[in-house]
Coordinates of C-alpha atoms in Angstrom, one line a residue:
Chain Q
M1 CA -33.5 -129.0 -85.0
A2 CA -30.0 -127.6 -84.5
T3 CA -30.3 -125.7 -87.8
I4 CA -33.6 -124.3 -86.7
E5 CA -32.1 -123.1 -83.4
E6 CA -29.2 -121.5 -85.2
L7 CA -31.4 -119.7 -87.5
S8 CA -33.6 -118.2 -84.9
P9 CA -31.2 -115.6 -83.6
V10 CA -30.8 -114.4 -87.2
S11 CA -34.4 -114.4 -88.3
V12 CA -35.9 -112.9 -85.1
R13 CA -34.5 -109.5 -84.3
P14 CA -35.4 -107.1 -81.5
P15 CA -36.9 -103.9 -82.9
E16 CA -34.1 -101.6 -81.8
D17 CA -31.6 -103.4 -83.9
E18 CA -33.5 -102.6 -87.1
I19 CA -32.3 -99.1 -87.0
D20 CA -28.7 -100.2 -86.7
D21 CA -29.2 -102.6 -89.6
D22 CA -30.7 -99.8 -91.7
E23 CA -27.7 -97.6 -91.1
D24 CA -25.4 -100.5 -92.0
E25 CA -27.2 -100.8 -95.3
D26 CA -27.0 -97.0 -95.9
L27 CA -23.2 -97.0 -95.6
D28 CA -23.1 -98.9 -99.0
E29 CA -24.5 -95.8 -100.8
T30 CA -22.0 -93.2 -102.0
L31 CA -22.3 -89.5 -101.2
T32 CA -23.5 -88.5 -104.7
E33 CA -26.3 -91.1 -104.5
R34 CA -27.4 -89.8 -101.2
L35 CA -27.4 -86.2 -102.5
W36 CA -29.2 -87.3 -105.6
G37 CA -31.8 -88.9 -103.5
L38 CA -32.4 -85.6 -101.8
T39 CA -33.7 -84.2 -105.1
E40 CA -36.6 -86.6 -105.0
M41 CA -38.3 -84.2 -102.7
F42 CA -38.9 -81.7 -105.6
P43 CA -41.9 -82.1 -107.8
D44 CA -41.4 -83.6 -111.2
T45 CA -41.9 -80.3 -113.2
V46 CA -39.2 -78.6 -111.2
R47 CA -36.9 -81.5 -111.6
S48 CA -37.3 -81.7 -115.4
A49 CA -37.0 -78.0 -115.8
A50 CA -33.8 -78.0 -113.9
E51 CA -32.5 -80.8 -115.9
V52 CA -33.3 -79.2 -119.2
S53 CA -31.8 -75.9 -118.2
A54 CA -28.7 -77.5 -116.9
V55 CA -28.2 -79.5 -120.2
C56 CA -28.9 -76.4 -122.3
S57 CA -26.5 -74.2 -120.4
V58 CA -23.7 -76.8 -120.7
S59 CA -24.2 -77.1 -124.4
L60 CA -24.4 -73.3 -124.7
A61 CA -21.2 -72.9 -122.8
K62 CA -19.5 -75.4 -125.1
K63 CA -20.8 -73.6 -128.2
I64 CA -19.7 -70.2 -126.9
Y65 CA -16.3 -71.6 -126.2
S66 CA -15.8 -73.1 -129.6
F67 CA -17.2 -70.1 -131.3
S68 CA -15.0 -67.7 -129.5
R69 CA -12.0 -69.9 -130.4
A70 CA -12.9 -69.9 -134.0
A71 CA -13.7 -66.2 -134.0
L72 CA -10.5 -65.3 -132.3
W73 CA -8.5 -67.2 -134.9
V74 CA -10.4 -65.9 -137.9
G75 CA -10.2 -62.3 -136.5
T76 CA -6.5 -62.5 -135.8
T77 CA -5.4 -64.0 -139.1
S78 CA -7.7 -61.6 -141.1
F79 CA -6.4 -58.6 -139.2
M80 CA -2.8 -59.9 -139.8
I81 CA -3.5 -60.1 -143.5
L82 CA -5.6 -57.1 -144.2
V83 CA -4.4 -54.4 -141.8
L84 CA -1.0 -55.2 -140.4
P85 CA 1.2 -54.4 -143.5
V86 CA -0.5 -51.0 -143.9
V87 CA 0.1 -50.2 -140.3
F88 CA 3.8 -51.2 -140.6
E89 CA 4.3 -49.1 -143.6
T90 CA 2.6 -46.0 -142.3
E91 CA 4.5 -46.2 -139.1
R92 CA 7.8 -46.6 -141.0
L93 CA 6.9 -43.6 -143.2
Q94 CA 6.1 -41.5 -140.1
L95 CA 9.3 -42.5 -138.5
E96 CA 11.3 -41.6 -141.6
Q97 CA 9.6 -38.3 -141.9
Q98 CA 10.3 -37.6 -138.3
Q99 CA 13.9 -38.5 -138.7
L100 CA 14.2 -36.3 -141.8
Q101 CA 12.7 -33.4 -139.9
Q102 CA 15.1 -34.0 -137.0
Q103 CA 18.1 -34.0 -139.3
R104 CA 16.9 -30.9 -141.0
Q105 CA 16.5 -29.2 -137.6
I106 CA 20.0 -30.2 -136.6
L107 CA 21.5 -29.0 -139.9
L108 CA 19.6 -25.8 -140.3
G109 CA 19.1 -24.7 -136.7
P110 CA 16.2 -25.1 -134.3
N111 CA 14.0 -22.5 -136.0
T112 CA 13.4 -24.5 -139.1
G113 CA 9.7 -25.2 -139.4
M114 CA 8.0 -28.0 -141.3
S115 CA 8.4 -26.4 -144.6
A116 CA 11.2 -27.7 -146.8
G117 CA 14.1 -25.4 -145.8
M118 CA 13.8 -21.8 -146.9
P119 CA 16.3 -21.0 -149.5
G120 CA 17.6 -17.9 -147.8
M121 CA 18.5 -19.5 -144.6
M122 CA 22.2 -20.3 -144.2
P123 CA 23.5 -23.1 -142.0
P124 CA 25.1 -21.8 -138.8
A125 CA 28.9 -21.2 -139.2
P126 CA 31.1 -23.8 -137.5
G127 CA 32.1 -22.8 -134.0
K128 CA 35.8 -23.7 -134.3
I129 CA 37.9 -22.9 -137.2
Chain F
M1 CA 10.8 -45.6 -174.6
G2 CA 8.1 -43.8 -172.7
S3 CA 5.5 -44.3 -175.3
V4 CA 6.2 -48.1 -175.4
L5 CA 5.7 -48.3 -171.7
A6 CA 2.6 -46.1 -171.7
A7 CA 0.9 -47.9 -174.5
S8 CA 1.6 -51.4 -173.3
S9 CA 1.7 -51.5 -169.6
P10 CA -0.2 -54.8 -169.1
N11 CA -3.1 -55.2 -166.8
P12 CA -2.7 -58.1 -164.4
P13 CA -4.0 -61.1 -166.3
P14 CA -7.6 -61.9 -165.3
P15 CA -8.0 -65.1 -163.3
A16 CA -8.6 -67.9 -165.7
T17 CA -12.4 -68.1 -166.0
G18 CA -13.9 -71.5 -166.7
G19 CA -14.3 -71.1 -170.4
T20 CA -17.8 -69.6 -170.3
A21 CA -18.8 -68.4 -173.7
A22 CA -19.8 -64.9 -172.6
S23 CA -16.9 -63.7 -170.6
G24 CA -13.9 -65.8 -171.7
L25 CA -13.9 -64.6 -175.2
T26 CA -13.0 -61.0 -175.5
V27 CA -10.0 -61.3 -173.2
P28 CA -8.3 -64.7 -173.7
P29 CA -7.9 -66.3 -170.3
G30 CA -4.5 -66.2 -168.7
F31 CA -3.4 -63.3 -170.9
G32 CA -3.4 -59.7 -170.0
M33 CA -4.6 -57.3 -172.5
P34 CA -2.5 -54.1 -172.8
S35 CA -4.4 -51.2 -171.4
V36 CA -5.4 -49.0 -174.3
S37 CA -6.9 -45.9 -172.6
P38 CA -10.4 -45.0 -173.8
V39 CA -10.7 -42.6 -176.6
I40 CA -11.1 -39.0 -175.4
S41 CA -14.8 -38.2 -175.5
P42 CA -15.6 -35.8 -178.4
T43 CA -17.2 -33.1 -176.3
G44 CA -17.6 -29.8 -177.9
A45 CA -17.0 -31.3 -181.3
A46 CA -20.2 -30.1 -182.9
L47 CA -21.9 -28.0 -180.4
G48 CA -23.7 -25.9 -182.9
Q49 CA -25.4 -28.8 -184.6
Q50 CA -26.5 -30.5 -181.4
E51 CA -29.6 -29.8 -179.3
T52 CA -29.4 -27.3 -176.5
E53 CA -27.7 -29.7 -174.0
N54 CA -24.0 -30.8 -174.3
P55 CA -23.4 -33.7 -176.5
L56 CA -23.3 -37.0 -174.6
P57 CA -19.9 -38.5 -174.1
N58 CA -18.8 -41.8 -175.5
P59 CA -19.5 -44.5 -173.0
G60 CA -16.3 -46.4 -173.4
A61 CA -15.9 -50.0 -174.2
F62 CA -18.4 -52.5 -173.1
D63 CA -15.9 -54.6 -171.2
E64 CA -14.7 -51.7 -169.2
C65 CA -18.0 -51.4 -167.3
H66 CA -17.0 -53.6 -164.4
R67 CA -13.3 -53.0 -164.8
K68 CA -12.9 -50.1 -162.4
C69 CA -14.4 -52.1 -159.6
K70 CA -12.4 -55.3 -160.4
E71 CA -9.2 -53.4 -160.4
V72 CA -9.6 -52.6 -156.7
F73 CA -9.5 -56.3 -155.8
P74 CA -6.2 -58.1 -155.2
M75 CA -5.0 -60.6 -157.7
Q76 CA -4.3 -64.1 -156.4
M77 CA -1.0 -65.6 -157.2
E78 CA 1.1 -68.2 -155.6
G79 CA 4.7 -69.2 -155.8
V80 CA 7.6 -67.0 -156.8
R81 CA 7.5 -64.9 -159.9
L82 CA 10.3 -62.9 -161.5
V83 CA 9.5 -60.5 -164.3
V84 CA 12.1 -58.6 -166.3
N85 CA 10.9 -55.9 -168.6
K86 CA 13.3 -54.5 -171.1
G87 CA 12.6 -51.8 -173.5
L88 CA 14.7 -52.2 -176.6
S89 CA 13.5 -49.1 -178.5
N90 CA 10.7 -46.7 -178.7
H91 CA 8.6 -49.2 -180.3
F92 CA 9.7 -52.6 -179.0
Q93 CA 9.7 -54.1 -175.6
V94 CA 10.6 -57.5 -174.4
N95 CA 9.7 -59.3 -171.1
H96 CA 10.8 -62.5 -169.4
N97 CA 8.6 -64.2 -166.9
V98 CA 9.8 -66.9 -164.6
M99 CA 7.1 -68.5 -162.5
L100 CA 8.0 -71.1 -159.9
S101 CA 4.9 -72.7 -158.5
T102 CA 4.1 -74.9 -155.6
M103 CA 1.0 -76.4 -157.1
G104 CA 1.5 -77.0 -160.7
D105 CA 4.4 -76.6 -163.1
S106 CA 7.0 -73.9 -163.1
T107 CA 7.1 -72.1 -166.3
Y108 CA 9.1 -69.6 -168.3
R109 CA 7.4 -67.2 -170.6
F110 CA 8.9 -64.9 -173.1
G111 CA 6.9 -62.0 -174.4
A112 CA 7.4 -59.2 -176.8
T113 CA 5.4 -56.1 -177.5
Y114 CA 5.6 -54.0 -180.6
V115 CA 3.9 -50.6 -180.8
G116 CA 3.6 -49.0 -184.2
S117 CA 3.8 -45.3 -185.1
K118 CA 0.3 -44.3 -186.0
Q119 CA -0.6 -42.0 -183.1
T120 CA -4.3 -41.3 -182.3
G121 CA -4.0 -39.8 -178.9
P122 CA -1.5 -38.7 -176.2
A123 CA -0.5 -42.2 -175.1
E124 CA -2.0 -44.4 -177.8
L125 CA 0.0 -45.7 -180.6
F126 CA -1.2 -48.3 -183.1
P127 CA -0.8 -51.0 -184.2
V128 CA 0.0 -52.9 -181.0
M129 CA 1.2 -56.4 -181.3
V130 CA 1.6 -58.4 -178.1
G131 CA 2.7 -62.0 -177.9
D132 CA 4.2 -64.4 -175.5
M133 CA 5.3 -67.9 -175.7
D134 CA 5.6 -70.5 -172.9
N135 CA 8.4 -73.0 -172.3
S136 CA 6.1 -75.7 -173.6
G137 CA 5.3 -73.9 -176.7
S138 CA 1.9 -72.4 -175.9
L139 CA 1.5 -69.1 -177.6
N140 CA -0.7 -66.1 -176.9
A141 CA -0.8 -63.4 -179.4
Q142 CA -2.9 -60.2 -179.9
I143 CA -2.8 -57.6 -182.6
I144 CA -4.8 -54.4 -182.0
H145 CA -5.1 -51.8 -184.7
Q146 CA -7.0 -48.6 -185.2
I147 CA -8.3 -49.0 -188.7
T148 CA -10.1 -45.7 -189.1
K149 CA -10.7 -42.9 -186.6
R150 CA -13.7 -44.7 -185.2
I151 CA -13.0 -48.4 -185.8
R152 CA -10.6 -50.4 -183.8
S153 CA -10.0 -54.0 -184.4
K154 CA -8.4 -56.8 -182.6
V155 CA -7.3 -60.3 -183.5
A156 CA -6.2 -62.8 -180.9
F157 CA -4.8 -66.3 -180.9
Q158 CA -4.1 -68.7 -178.2
T159 CA -2.6 -72.1 -178.5
Q160 CA -1.9 -74.9 -176.1
Q161 CA 1.4 -76.3 -177.2
N162 CA 0.7 -76.8 -180.9
K163 CA -3.1 -76.9 -180.9
F164 CA -5.1 -73.8 -181.4
V165 CA -7.4 -73.3 -178.6
N166 CA -8.8 -69.8 -179.2
W167 CA -8.8 -67.7 -182.2
Q168 CA -11.0 -64.6 -182.5
G169 CA -11.3 -61.3 -184.1
D170 CA -13.4 -58.3 -183.2
A171 CA -14.2 -54.8 -184.5
E172 CA -15.3 -52.0 -182.3
F173 CA -17.0 -48.9 -183.6
R174 CA -17.1 -45.8 -181.4
G175 CA -19.9 -43.4 -182.4
E176 CA -20.6 -40.0 -180.9
D177 CA -22.4 -41.4 -177.9
F178 CA -22.4 -45.2 -178.4
T179 CA -20.1 -48.0 -178.8
A180 CA -20.8 -51.2 -180.8
T181 CA -18.6 -54.2 -180.9
V182 CA -18.8 -57.4 -182.9
T183 CA -16.6 -60.4 -182.0
L184 CA -16.3 -63.6 -183.9
G185 CA -14.9 -66.3 -181.8
N186 CA -13.4 -69.7 -182.9
P187 CA -15.0 -69.7 -186.3
D188 CA -14.5 -73.0 -188.0
V189 CA -15.8 -73.2 -191.5
L190 CA -15.0 -76.9 -192.0
V191 CA -17.0 -78.0 -188.9
G192 CA -19.5 -75.2 -189.1
S193 CA -19.1 -73.9 -185.5
G194 CA -18.5 -70.5 -184.1
I195 CA -19.5 -67.9 -181.6
V196 CA -20.6 -64.4 -182.5
V197 CA -20.8 -61.8 -179.7
T198 CA -22.3 -58.4 -180.2
H199 CA -22.1 -55.6 -177.7
Y200 CA -23.8 -52.3 -177.7
L201 CA -23.5 -49.5 -175.2
Q202 CA -25.3 -46.2 -175.4
S203 CA -25.1 -43.1 -173.3
I204 CA -28.5 -42.0 -172.2
T205 CA -27.5 -39.1 -170.0
P206 CA -23.9 -37.9 -169.2
A207 CA -24.0 -40.2 -166.2
L208 CA -26.1 -43.1 -167.3
A209 CA -25.2 -45.7 -169.9
L210 CA -27.2 -48.7 -170.9
G211 CA -26.3 -51.5 -173.2
G212 CA -26.7 -55.1 -174.1
E213 CA -24.8 -58.2 -175.1
L214 CA -26.0 -60.9 -177.4
V215 CA -24.0 -64.2 -177.7
Y216 CA -24.9 -66.6 -180.5
H217 CA -23.1 -69.9 -180.6
H218 CA -23.5 -72.5 -183.3
R219 CA -22.2 -76.1 -183.4
P220 CA -23.3 -78.8 -185.8
G221 CA -26.5 -79.9 -184.2
E222 CA -27.1 -77.2 -181.7
E223 CA -27.3 -73.5 -181.5
G224 CA -28.3 -71.0 -178.9
T225 CA -28.3 -67.4 -177.8
V226 CA -27.6 -65.8 -174.5
M227 CA -28.6 -62.2 -173.8
S228 CA -27.7 -59.8 -171.1
F229 CA -28.3 -56.1 -170.3
V230 CA -25.9 -53.7 -168.7
G231 CA -26.6 -50.4 -166.9
R232 CA -23.9 -48.1 -165.6
Y233 CA -24.4 -45.0 -163.5
T234 CA -21.4 -42.7 -162.9
G235 CA -21.6 -40.3 -160.0
N236 CA -19.0 -37.7 -159.1
N237 CA -16.9 -40.2 -157.1
Y238 CA -18.6 -43.5 -157.7
I239 CA -19.6 -45.8 -160.4
A240 CA -22.4 -48.3 -160.1
T241 CA -22.9 -51.0 -162.7
L242 CA -25.4 -53.8 -163.0
T243 CA -25.4 -56.7 -165.5
L244 CA -28.5 -58.8 -165.8
G245 CA -28.6 -61.8 -168.0
S246 CA -29.9 -65.4 -168.4
A247 CA -26.6 -66.5 -167.0
G248 CA -27.0 -64.6 -163.8
A249 CA -26.6 -61.1 -162.4
H250 CA -23.5 -59.1 -161.6
A251 CA -23.6 -55.8 -159.7
S252 CA -20.6 -53.8 -158.8
Y253 CA -20.1 -50.5 -157.0
Y254 CA -16.9 -48.5 -157.0
H255 CA -16.3 -45.6 -154.7
K256 CA -13.3 -43.3 -154.5
A257 CA -13.2 -42.2 -150.9
N258 CA -10.2 -39.9 -151.2
D259 CA -6.9 -39.7 -153.0
Q260 CA -5.5 -42.7 -151.2
L261 CA -8.5 -45.0 -150.6
Q262 CA -10.7 -46.7 -153.2
V263 CA -13.4 -49.1 -152.3
G264 CA -15.3 -51.7 -154.4
V265 CA -18.2 -54.0 -153.6
E266 CA -19.2 -56.7 -155.9
L267 CA -22.2 -59.1 -156.0
E268 CA -22.3 -62.1 -158.3
A269 CA -25.2 -64.4 -158.7
S270 CA -25.0 -67.3 -161.1
S271 CA -28.0 -69.1 -162.2
R272 CA -26.0 -72.0 -163.6
M273 CA -24.2 -72.8 -160.4
Q274 CA -27.0 -71.6 -158.2
D275 CA -24.8 -69.6 -155.8
T276 CA -24.2 -66.0 -155.0
S277 CA -21.2 -64.3 -153.6
V278 CA -20.4 -60.9 -152.2
S279 CA -17.0 -59.4 -152.1
F280 CA -15.6 -56.3 -150.6
G281 CA -12.3 -54.9 -151.7
Y282 CA -10.2 -51.8 -151.0
Q283 CA -7.1 -50.3 -152.4
L284 CA -4.8 -48.1 -150.5
D285 CA -2.4 -46.1 -152.5
M286 CA 0.5 -44.3 -150.7
P287 CA 2.8 -42.8 -153.3
K288 CA 4.9 -41.2 -150.5
A289 CA 5.8 -44.7 -149.2
N290 CA 5.8 -46.2 -152.7
L291 CA 3.2 -48.6 -151.5
L292 CA 0.1 -50.0 -153.1
F293 CA -2.0 -52.2 -150.9
K294 CA -5.1 -54.1 -152.0
G295 CA -7.3 -56.2 -149.7
S296 CA -10.4 -58.1 -150.1
I297 CA -12.9 -60.1 -148.0
D298 CA -15.4 -62.4 -149.5
S299 CA -18.6 -64.2 -148.5
N300 CA -17.0 -67.5 -149.2
W301 CA -14.7 -66.8 -146.1
V302 CA -11.8 -65.9 -148.3
V303 CA -9.5 -63.1 -147.1
G304 CA -6.7 -61.9 -149.3
A305 CA -4.3 -59.0 -149.7
T306 CA -1.6 -57.9 -152.0
L307 CA 1.2 -55.5 -151.2
E308 CA 3.2 -53.9 -153.9
K309 CA 6.2 -51.8 -153.0
K310 CA 8.6 -50.0 -155.3
L311 CA 12.2 -49.9 -154.1
L312 CA 12.8 -46.6 -155.7
P313 CA 16.4 -46.0 -156.6
L314 CA 16.3 -49.2 -158.5
P315 CA 13.6 -49.9 -161.1
L316 CA 12.5 -52.8 -158.9
S317 CA 9.2 -53.5 -157.4
L318 CA 8.1 -56.3 -155.0
V319 CA 4.7 -57.9 -154.8
L320 CA 3.6 -60.0 -151.8
C321 CA 0.3 -61.7 -151.9
T322 CA -1.5 -63.8 -149.3
F323 CA -4.9 -65.5 -149.6
L324 CA -6.5 -67.4 -146.8
N325 CA -9.6 -69.5 -147.1
H326 CA -11.1 -69.9 -143.7
S327 CA -13.8 -72.4 -144.6
K328 CA -11.4 -74.9 -146.2
N329 CA -8.4 -73.8 -144.1
K330 CA -6.2 -73.3 -147.1
F331 CA -3.5 -70.7 -147.2
Q332 CA -1.7 -69.5 -150.3
C333 CA 1.1 -66.9 -150.5
G334 CA 3.1 -65.6 -153.4
F335 CA 6.0 -63.4 -153.9
G336 CA 7.0 -61.6 -157.1
A337 CA 9.7 -59.2 -158.2
T338 CA 9.6 -57.0 -161.3
I339 CA 12.7 -55.5 -162.7
G340 CA 12.3 -52.7 -165.2

């Protein structure tokens, strides 16, 4: 009889305590579980469509990322092999020609054009003897 | 000395083909044939006897059909290579080749070229004898001689150490507007085996040349023939060639864009290996910078380039070569110096 008396305050609850007990039980759920539970309000088609599109966009993003990595590597190394030496050499040639032209200008006076030094033109006489 | 160098400036040796009967014969693999320039076409020779149009030019050698396009592509090499060419006289030239290699053995090759005194053209002297020997004793030798005004013949040997691997002879007849070649390869009377290759190339119009190739091989117990047809069309700055045969198809297009840039596109389809490949190559020639640059890109994801630079006051030229295979992620680079 003592056991029965002890159990009675546990088994019989007043109605207003149920709400408190429900909240105590809810505190065991994490935040994500509660948010996930909110999605249950959408119909099934919307939920499945959203899930499919989310998965697809994640995989698409991964593919785009890996493709752009590979493409960047292939593009850079191919450019380095195919185009870079020619660029270096043409720039060097241009620089050399420019230097030569500058030297020619200094030597033969500022009126010398691009043509290779006219034979009649004499270098300016030195200023000081 | 000039005539020796002109008659025997070697083409870069063709990449070693896998011993196919049709293509590996006329140029022994791993051995560059000295470039003998094509005979000057006999235009205007007999205008009065021909029909109203100009006589058709000689179409050139059969093997040269795809050559112009192939020359645009860079040659793959790896390791370090040193070549010393020395001309000893007007007729005789000697070259030393040291090749240090990262995959494979390092070798030293000694080669000699002798050019005779029978002159048939501005830069052609016959007979031409070219030979080279390896440090392990492998010999490659070729003798080319112009027997009559129209017939040129060639005999070639190749040994691997002391065993003869390749021995062949051929005769080429250049008619007014056609070229016919017969090649006899590895004839072995004791065993009864051999390969006979006949080529025929005919000019149909001044721009179009058609021809065919017939390969007949015989071994005790089996024999077979392989046939293929060749068509070549020459425009004013392009050459398009097509080869169709039972072994596959090979099409090439060569375009000369301007003085500096030449472009080649090649398509190869092999029925034996069931695969096709397309390659695009270009050659940039800047004589002012003493630079020759060749690049190529392939459908097998292979990118390669060769840079050749002459360091002019010295008779020295440098070659840098890189090849990158993106699909297998393999990289190969080579460096070479040529003296003389």
